[in-house]
GROMACS .gro file of C-alpha atoms in nm:
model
  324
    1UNK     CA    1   0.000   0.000   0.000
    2UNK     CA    2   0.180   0.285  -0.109
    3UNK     CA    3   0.222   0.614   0.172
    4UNK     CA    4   0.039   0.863  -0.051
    5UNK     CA    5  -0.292   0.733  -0.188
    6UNK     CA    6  -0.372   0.835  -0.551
    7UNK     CA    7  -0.536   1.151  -0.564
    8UNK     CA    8  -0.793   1.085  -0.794
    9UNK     CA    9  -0.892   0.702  -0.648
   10UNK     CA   10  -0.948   0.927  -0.328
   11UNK     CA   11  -1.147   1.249  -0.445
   12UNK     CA   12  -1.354   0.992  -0.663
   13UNK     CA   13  -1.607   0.707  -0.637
   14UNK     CA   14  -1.785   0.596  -0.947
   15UNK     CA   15  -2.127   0.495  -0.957
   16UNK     CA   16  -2.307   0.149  -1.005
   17UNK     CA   17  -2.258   0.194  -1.430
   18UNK     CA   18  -1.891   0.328  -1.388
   19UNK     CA   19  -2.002   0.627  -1.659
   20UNK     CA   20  -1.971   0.910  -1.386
   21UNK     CA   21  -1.752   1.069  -1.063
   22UNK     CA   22  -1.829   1.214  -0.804
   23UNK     CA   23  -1.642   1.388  -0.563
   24UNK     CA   24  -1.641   1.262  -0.182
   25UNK     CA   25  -1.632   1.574   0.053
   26UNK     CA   26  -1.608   1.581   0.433
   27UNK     CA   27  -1.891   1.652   0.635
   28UNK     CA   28  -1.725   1.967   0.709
   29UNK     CA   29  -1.763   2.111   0.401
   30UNK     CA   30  -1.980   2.404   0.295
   31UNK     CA   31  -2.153   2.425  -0.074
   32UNK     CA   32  -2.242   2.666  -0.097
   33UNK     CA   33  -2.080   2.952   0.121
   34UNK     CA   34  -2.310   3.138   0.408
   35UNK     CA   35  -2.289   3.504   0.312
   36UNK     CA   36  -2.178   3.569   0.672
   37UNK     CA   37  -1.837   3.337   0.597
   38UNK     CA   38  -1.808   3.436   0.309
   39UNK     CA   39  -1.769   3.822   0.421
   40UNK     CA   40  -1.535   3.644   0.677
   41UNK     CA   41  -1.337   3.501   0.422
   42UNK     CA   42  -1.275   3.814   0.206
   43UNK     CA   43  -1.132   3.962   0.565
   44UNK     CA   44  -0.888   3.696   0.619
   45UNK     CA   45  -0.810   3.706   0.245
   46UNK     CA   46  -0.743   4.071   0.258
   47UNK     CA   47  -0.534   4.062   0.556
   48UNK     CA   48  -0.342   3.780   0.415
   49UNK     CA   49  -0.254   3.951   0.143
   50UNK     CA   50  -0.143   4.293   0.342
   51UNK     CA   51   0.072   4.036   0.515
   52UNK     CA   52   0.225   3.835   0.207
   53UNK     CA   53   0.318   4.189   0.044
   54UNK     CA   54   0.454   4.320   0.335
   55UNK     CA   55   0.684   3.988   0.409
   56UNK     CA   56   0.799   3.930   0.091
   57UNK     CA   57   0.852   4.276   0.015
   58UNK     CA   58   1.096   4.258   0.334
   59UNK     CA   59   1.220   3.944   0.320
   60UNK     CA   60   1.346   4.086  -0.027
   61UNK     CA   61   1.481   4.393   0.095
   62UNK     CA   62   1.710   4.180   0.358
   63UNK     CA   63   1.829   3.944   0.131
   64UNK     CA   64   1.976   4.219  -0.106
   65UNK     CA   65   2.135   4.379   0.234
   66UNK     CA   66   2.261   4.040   0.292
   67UNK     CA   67   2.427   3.986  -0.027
   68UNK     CA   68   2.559   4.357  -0.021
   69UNK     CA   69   2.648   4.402   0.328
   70UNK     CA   70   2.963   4.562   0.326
   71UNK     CA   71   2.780   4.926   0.204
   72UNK     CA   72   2.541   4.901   0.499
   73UNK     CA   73   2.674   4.758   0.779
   74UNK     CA   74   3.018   4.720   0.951
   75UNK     CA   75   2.966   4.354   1.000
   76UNK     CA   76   2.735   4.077   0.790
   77UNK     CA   77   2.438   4.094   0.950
   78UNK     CA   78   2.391   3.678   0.829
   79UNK     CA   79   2.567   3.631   1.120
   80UNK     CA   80   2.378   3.778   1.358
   81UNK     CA   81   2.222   3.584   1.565
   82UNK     CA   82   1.882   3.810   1.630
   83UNK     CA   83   1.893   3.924   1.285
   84UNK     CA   84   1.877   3.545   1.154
   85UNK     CA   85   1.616   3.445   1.416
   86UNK     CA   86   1.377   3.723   1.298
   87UNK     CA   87   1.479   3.665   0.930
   88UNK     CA   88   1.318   3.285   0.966
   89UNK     CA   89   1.051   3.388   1.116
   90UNK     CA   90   0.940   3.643   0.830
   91UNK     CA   91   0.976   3.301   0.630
   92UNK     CA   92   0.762   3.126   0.868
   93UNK     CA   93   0.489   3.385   0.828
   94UNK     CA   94   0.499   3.435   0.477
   95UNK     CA   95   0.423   3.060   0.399
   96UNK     CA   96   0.135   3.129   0.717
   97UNK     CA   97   0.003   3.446   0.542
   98UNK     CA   98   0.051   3.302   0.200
   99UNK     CA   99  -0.276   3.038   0.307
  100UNK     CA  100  -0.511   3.329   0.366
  101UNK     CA  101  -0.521   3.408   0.021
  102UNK     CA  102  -0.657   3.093  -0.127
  103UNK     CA  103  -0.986   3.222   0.094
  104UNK     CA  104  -1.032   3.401  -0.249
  105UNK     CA  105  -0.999   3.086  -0.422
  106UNK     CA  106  -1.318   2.940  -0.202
  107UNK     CA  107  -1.507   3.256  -0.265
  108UNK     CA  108  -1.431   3.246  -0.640
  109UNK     CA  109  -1.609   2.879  -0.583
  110UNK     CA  110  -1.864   3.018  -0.360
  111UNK     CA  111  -1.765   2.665  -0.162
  112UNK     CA  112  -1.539   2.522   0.095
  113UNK     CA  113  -1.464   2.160   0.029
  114UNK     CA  114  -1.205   1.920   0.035
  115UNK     CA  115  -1.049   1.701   0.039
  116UNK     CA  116  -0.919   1.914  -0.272
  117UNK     CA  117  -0.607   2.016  -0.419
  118UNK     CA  118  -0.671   2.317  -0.293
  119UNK     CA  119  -0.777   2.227   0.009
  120UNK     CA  120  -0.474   2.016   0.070
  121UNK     CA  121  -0.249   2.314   0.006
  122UNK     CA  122  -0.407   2.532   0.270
  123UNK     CA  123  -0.402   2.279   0.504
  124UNK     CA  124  -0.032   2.274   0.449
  125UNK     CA  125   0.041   2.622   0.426
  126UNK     CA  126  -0.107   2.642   0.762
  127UNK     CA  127   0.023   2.391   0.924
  128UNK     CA  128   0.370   2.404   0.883
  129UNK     CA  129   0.305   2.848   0.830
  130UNK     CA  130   0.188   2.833   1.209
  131UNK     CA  131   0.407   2.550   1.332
  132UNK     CA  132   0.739   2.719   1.220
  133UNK     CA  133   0.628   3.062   1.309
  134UNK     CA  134   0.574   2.906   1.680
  135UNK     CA  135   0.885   2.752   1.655
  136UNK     CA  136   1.074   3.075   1.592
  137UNK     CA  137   0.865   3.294   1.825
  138UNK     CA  138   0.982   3.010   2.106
  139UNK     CA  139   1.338   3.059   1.977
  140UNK     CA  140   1.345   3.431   1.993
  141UNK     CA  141   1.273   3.392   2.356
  142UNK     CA  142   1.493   3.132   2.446
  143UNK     CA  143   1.778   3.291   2.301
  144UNK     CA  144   1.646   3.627   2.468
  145UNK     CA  145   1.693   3.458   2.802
  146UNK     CA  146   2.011   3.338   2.727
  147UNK     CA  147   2.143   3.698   2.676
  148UNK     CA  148   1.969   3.835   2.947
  149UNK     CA  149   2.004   3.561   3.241
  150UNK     CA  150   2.317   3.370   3.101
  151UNK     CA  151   2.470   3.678   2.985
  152UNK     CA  152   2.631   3.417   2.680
  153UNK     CA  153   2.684   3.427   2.322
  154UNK     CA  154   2.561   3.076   2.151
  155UNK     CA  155   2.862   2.923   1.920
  156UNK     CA  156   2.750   2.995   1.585
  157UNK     CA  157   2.806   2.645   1.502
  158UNK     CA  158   2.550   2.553   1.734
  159UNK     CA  159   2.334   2.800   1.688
  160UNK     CA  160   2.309   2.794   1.275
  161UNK     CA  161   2.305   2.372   1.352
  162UNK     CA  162   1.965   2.482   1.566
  163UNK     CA  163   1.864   2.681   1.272
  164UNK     CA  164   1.882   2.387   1.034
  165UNK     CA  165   1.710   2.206   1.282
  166UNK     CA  166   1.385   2.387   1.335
  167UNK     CA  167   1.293   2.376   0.978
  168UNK     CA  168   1.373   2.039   0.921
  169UNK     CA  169   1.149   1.930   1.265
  170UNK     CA  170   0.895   2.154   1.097
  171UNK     CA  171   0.893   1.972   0.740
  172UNK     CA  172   0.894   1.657   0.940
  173UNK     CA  173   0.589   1.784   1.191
  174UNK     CA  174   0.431   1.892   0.873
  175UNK     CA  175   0.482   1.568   0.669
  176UNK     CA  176   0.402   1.321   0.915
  177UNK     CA  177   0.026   1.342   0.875
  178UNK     CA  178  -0.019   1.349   0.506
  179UNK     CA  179   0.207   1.040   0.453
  180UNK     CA  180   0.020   0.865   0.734
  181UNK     CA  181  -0.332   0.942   0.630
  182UNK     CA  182  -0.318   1.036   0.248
  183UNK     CA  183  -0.453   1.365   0.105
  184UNK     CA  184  -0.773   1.354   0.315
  185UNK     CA  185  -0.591   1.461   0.658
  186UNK     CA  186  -0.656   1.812   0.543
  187UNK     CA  187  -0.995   1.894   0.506
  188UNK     CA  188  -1.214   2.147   0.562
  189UNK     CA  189  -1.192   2.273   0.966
  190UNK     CA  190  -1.365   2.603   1.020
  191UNK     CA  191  -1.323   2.870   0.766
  192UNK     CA  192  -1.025   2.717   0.626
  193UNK     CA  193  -0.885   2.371   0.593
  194UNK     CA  194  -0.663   2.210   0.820
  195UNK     CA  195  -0.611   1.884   1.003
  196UNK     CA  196  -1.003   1.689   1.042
  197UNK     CA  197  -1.196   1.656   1.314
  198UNK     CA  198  -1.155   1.264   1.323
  199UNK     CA  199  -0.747   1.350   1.328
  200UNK     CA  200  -0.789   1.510   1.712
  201UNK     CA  201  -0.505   1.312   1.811
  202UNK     CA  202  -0.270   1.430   1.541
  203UNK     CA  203  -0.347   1.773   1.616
  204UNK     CA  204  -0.257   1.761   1.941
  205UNK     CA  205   0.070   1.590   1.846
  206UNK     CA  206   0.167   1.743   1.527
  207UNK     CA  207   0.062   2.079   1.606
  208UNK     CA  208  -0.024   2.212   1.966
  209UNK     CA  209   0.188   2.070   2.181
  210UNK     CA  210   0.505   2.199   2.003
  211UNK     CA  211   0.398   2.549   1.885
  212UNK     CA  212   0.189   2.594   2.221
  213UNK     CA  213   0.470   2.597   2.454
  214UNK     CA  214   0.517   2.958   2.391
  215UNK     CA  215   0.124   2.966   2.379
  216UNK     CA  216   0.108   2.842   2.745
  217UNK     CA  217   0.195   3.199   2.827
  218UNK     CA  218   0.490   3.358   2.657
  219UNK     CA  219   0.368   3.679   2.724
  220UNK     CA  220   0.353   3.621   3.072
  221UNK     CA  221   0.670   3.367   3.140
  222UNK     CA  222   0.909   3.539   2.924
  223UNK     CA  223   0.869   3.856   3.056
  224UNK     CA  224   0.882   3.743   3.390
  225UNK     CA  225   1.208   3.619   3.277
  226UNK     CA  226   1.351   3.938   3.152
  227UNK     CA  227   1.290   4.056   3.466
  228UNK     CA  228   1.451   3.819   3.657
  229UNK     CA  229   1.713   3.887   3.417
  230UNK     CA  230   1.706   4.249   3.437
  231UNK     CA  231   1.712   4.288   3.829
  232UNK     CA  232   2.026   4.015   3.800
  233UNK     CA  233   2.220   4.233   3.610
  234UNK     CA  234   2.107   4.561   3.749
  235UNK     CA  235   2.161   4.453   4.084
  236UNK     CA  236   2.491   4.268   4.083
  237UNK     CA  237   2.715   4.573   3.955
  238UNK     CA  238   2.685   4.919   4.041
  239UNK     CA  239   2.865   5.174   3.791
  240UNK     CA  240   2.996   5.497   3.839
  241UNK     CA  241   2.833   5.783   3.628
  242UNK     CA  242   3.182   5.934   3.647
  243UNK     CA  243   3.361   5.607   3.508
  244UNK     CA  244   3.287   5.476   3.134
  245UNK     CA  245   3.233   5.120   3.180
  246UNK     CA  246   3.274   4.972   2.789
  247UNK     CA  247   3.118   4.646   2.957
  248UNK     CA  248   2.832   4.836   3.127
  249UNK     CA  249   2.773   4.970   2.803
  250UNK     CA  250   2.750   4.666   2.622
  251UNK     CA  251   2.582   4.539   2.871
  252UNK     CA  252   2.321   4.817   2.866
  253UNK     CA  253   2.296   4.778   2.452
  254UNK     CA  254   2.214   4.398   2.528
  255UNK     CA  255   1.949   4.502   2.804
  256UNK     CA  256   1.773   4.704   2.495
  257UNK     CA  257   1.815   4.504   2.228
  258UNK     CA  258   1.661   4.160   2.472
  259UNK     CA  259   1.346   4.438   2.562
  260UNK     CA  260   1.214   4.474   2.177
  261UNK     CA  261   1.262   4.092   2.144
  262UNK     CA  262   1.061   4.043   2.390
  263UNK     CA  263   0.742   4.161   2.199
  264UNK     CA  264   0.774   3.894   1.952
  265UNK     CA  265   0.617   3.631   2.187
  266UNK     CA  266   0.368   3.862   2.329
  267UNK     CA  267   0.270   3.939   1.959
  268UNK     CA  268   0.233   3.624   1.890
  269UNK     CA  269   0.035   3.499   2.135
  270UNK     CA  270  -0.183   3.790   2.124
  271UNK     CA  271  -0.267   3.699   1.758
  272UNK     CA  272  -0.299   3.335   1.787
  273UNK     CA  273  -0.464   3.265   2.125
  274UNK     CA  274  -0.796   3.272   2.022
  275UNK     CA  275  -0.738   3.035   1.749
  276UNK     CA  276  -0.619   2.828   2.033
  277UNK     CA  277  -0.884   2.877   2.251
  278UNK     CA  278  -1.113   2.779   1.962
  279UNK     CA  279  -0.957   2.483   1.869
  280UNK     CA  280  -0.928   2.337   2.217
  281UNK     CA  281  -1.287   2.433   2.265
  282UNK     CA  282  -1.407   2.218   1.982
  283UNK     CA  283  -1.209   1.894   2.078
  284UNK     CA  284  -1.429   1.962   2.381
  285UNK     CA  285  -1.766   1.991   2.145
  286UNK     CA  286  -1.773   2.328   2.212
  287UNK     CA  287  -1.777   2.415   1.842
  288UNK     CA  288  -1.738   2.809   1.814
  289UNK     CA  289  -1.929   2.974   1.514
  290UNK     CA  290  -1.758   3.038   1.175
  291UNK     CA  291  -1.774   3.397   1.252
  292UNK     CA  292  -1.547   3.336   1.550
  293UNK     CA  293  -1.342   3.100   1.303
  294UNK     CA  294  -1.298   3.414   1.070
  295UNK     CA  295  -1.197   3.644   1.333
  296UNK     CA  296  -0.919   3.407   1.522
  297UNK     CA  297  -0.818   3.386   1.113
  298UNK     CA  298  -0.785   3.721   1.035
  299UNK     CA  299  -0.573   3.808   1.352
  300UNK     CA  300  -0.341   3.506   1.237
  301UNK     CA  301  -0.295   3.580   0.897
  302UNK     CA  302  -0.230   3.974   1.023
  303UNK     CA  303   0.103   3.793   1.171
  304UNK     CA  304   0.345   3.841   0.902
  305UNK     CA  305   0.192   4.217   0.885
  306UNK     CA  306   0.297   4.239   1.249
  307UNK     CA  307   0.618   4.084   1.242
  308UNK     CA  308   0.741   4.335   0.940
  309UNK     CA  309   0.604   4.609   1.156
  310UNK     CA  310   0.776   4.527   1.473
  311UNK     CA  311   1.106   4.434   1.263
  312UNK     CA  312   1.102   4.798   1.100
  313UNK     CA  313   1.095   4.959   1.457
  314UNK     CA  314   1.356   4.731   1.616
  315UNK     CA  315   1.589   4.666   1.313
  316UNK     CA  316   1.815   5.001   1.406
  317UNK     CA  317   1.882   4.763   1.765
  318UNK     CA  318   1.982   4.463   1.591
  319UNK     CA  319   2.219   4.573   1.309
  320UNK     CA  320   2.485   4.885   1.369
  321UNK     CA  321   2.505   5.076   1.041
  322UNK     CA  322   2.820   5.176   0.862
  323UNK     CA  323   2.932   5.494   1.036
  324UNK     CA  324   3.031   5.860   0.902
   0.00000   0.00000   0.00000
């Protein structure tokens, strides 16, 4: 039995004179579209596309500054660590944001089915879009910590290995269900398609319990963590305003730099907690409406939107220009 089922075997069933096919569709489907998920749609569409422009736009802009570093920067910024962190995490969101926009594609249809082509490459895009971006959110933070409370550079042998390793856990996160289950694991799940209903367990394997760890309260863990942090370092050495301390001041740029990182968690969690909520909800058959579906969307697709945002305002703390 081979790991992928044929597509068309699966999408198909003939009838009793073998003249005609039909497509099979979950349960979950909708044909047509309510006109309140619909208008949902076109909102998590729209945002989705503010936040695929604005990431790729960005993700282009700092590639060409990579290749061409020397007539911005002192240093390459590829090999800073922050810089790289946030730079994968654009990726992450671009592939997250880059889902939203097949909501046009069901509009176009004025239906929501699957499984699909189409609905198998939404449920992808999202899955591995929000996995990663959960990943790198929860690396962010741990490596936040590090500077802050361990006051420690990681090798950059290590750290690039850990780099590598994130995306390929991610592919393999992503993979796992598909090759286990055929082209039917993504279905429709809302107002979008993701992992089905009957799949709880693979949800809750494949999906929440890795990218939730920062979801079971970044916001509130990290930062209690940069304070612990902060009163370690402000309390253990006591400088002068008369002396100029080149540690302190290092020290001081690390404090700022490890205080605007510290809003990528928070960010995230703020725009993907609902979702969260929601999901967990149903597995308890608490199903929440579509419209609630369309909302917990559109503040996850306005991710990548976020991120660029946040990136513009901290980039000046992550990479020192070329001076005079």
């Amino acid at each position: 039995m081979p790991l992928l089922p044929d597509v068309a075997s699966f999408l198909t069933t003939r009838s009793s004179t073998g003249s005609h096919s039909q497509p099979v569709y979950a349960s979950t489907s909708f044909d047509p579209l309510p006109a309140g998920l619909k208008s949902g749609m076109a909102a998590m569409g729209t945002i989705g596309l503010i936040s695929v422009t604005t990431t790729l736009t960005l993700l282009g802009f700092i590639t060409y500054r990579m290749i061409y570093w020397r007539r911005f920067y002192e240093h390459p910024i590829a090999t800073n660590q922050i810089f790289v962190l946030i730079y994968n995490l654009l990726l992450a969101d671009f592939q997250q944001a880059l889902s939203f926009l097949l909501a046009f594609h069901w509009i176009s249809q004025d239906k929501l089915v699957g499984p699909s082509a189409a609905c198998f490459a939404q449920g992808w895009l999202i899955q591995i879009g929000d996995l990663s971006s959960g990943l790198w959110v929860l690396a962010i933070a741990i490596h936040t910590f590090i500077n802050i409370v361990g006051q420690k550079q990681i090798p950059a042998a290590a750290f690039f290995t850990a780099v590598a390793g994130i995306w390929v856990f991610a592919i393999t996160m992503t993979i796992i269900g598909p090759a286990s289950h055929g082209i039917g694991f993504f279905v429709p799940a809302g107002a979008w398609c993701w992992i089905g209903d009957e799949h709880e367990k693979d949800r809750l394997t494949l999906h929440y319990v890795v990218p939730n760890g920062p979801n079971q309260n970044p916001s509130t863990d990290r930062s209690n963590e940069f304070t612990k942090g902060h009163k370690a370092l402000t309390t253990t050495t006591v400088v002068s305003q008369a002396v100029r301390d080149p540690f302190a001041v290092s020290r001081n740029r690390i404090m700022r730099t490890a205080g605007y990182m510290v809003v990528y968690p928070c960010a995230y969690v703020a725009l993907t907690l609902p979702l969260a909520v929601g999901r967990v909800s149903a597995m308890a058959h608490k199903n929440p409406s579509p419209t609630f579906y369309c909302v917990a969307g559109a503040l996850m697709a306005a991710c990548g939107a976020v991120d660029v945002a946040l990136y513009i305002y901290t980039r000046s703390r992550c990479c020192k220009p070329v001076s005079g």
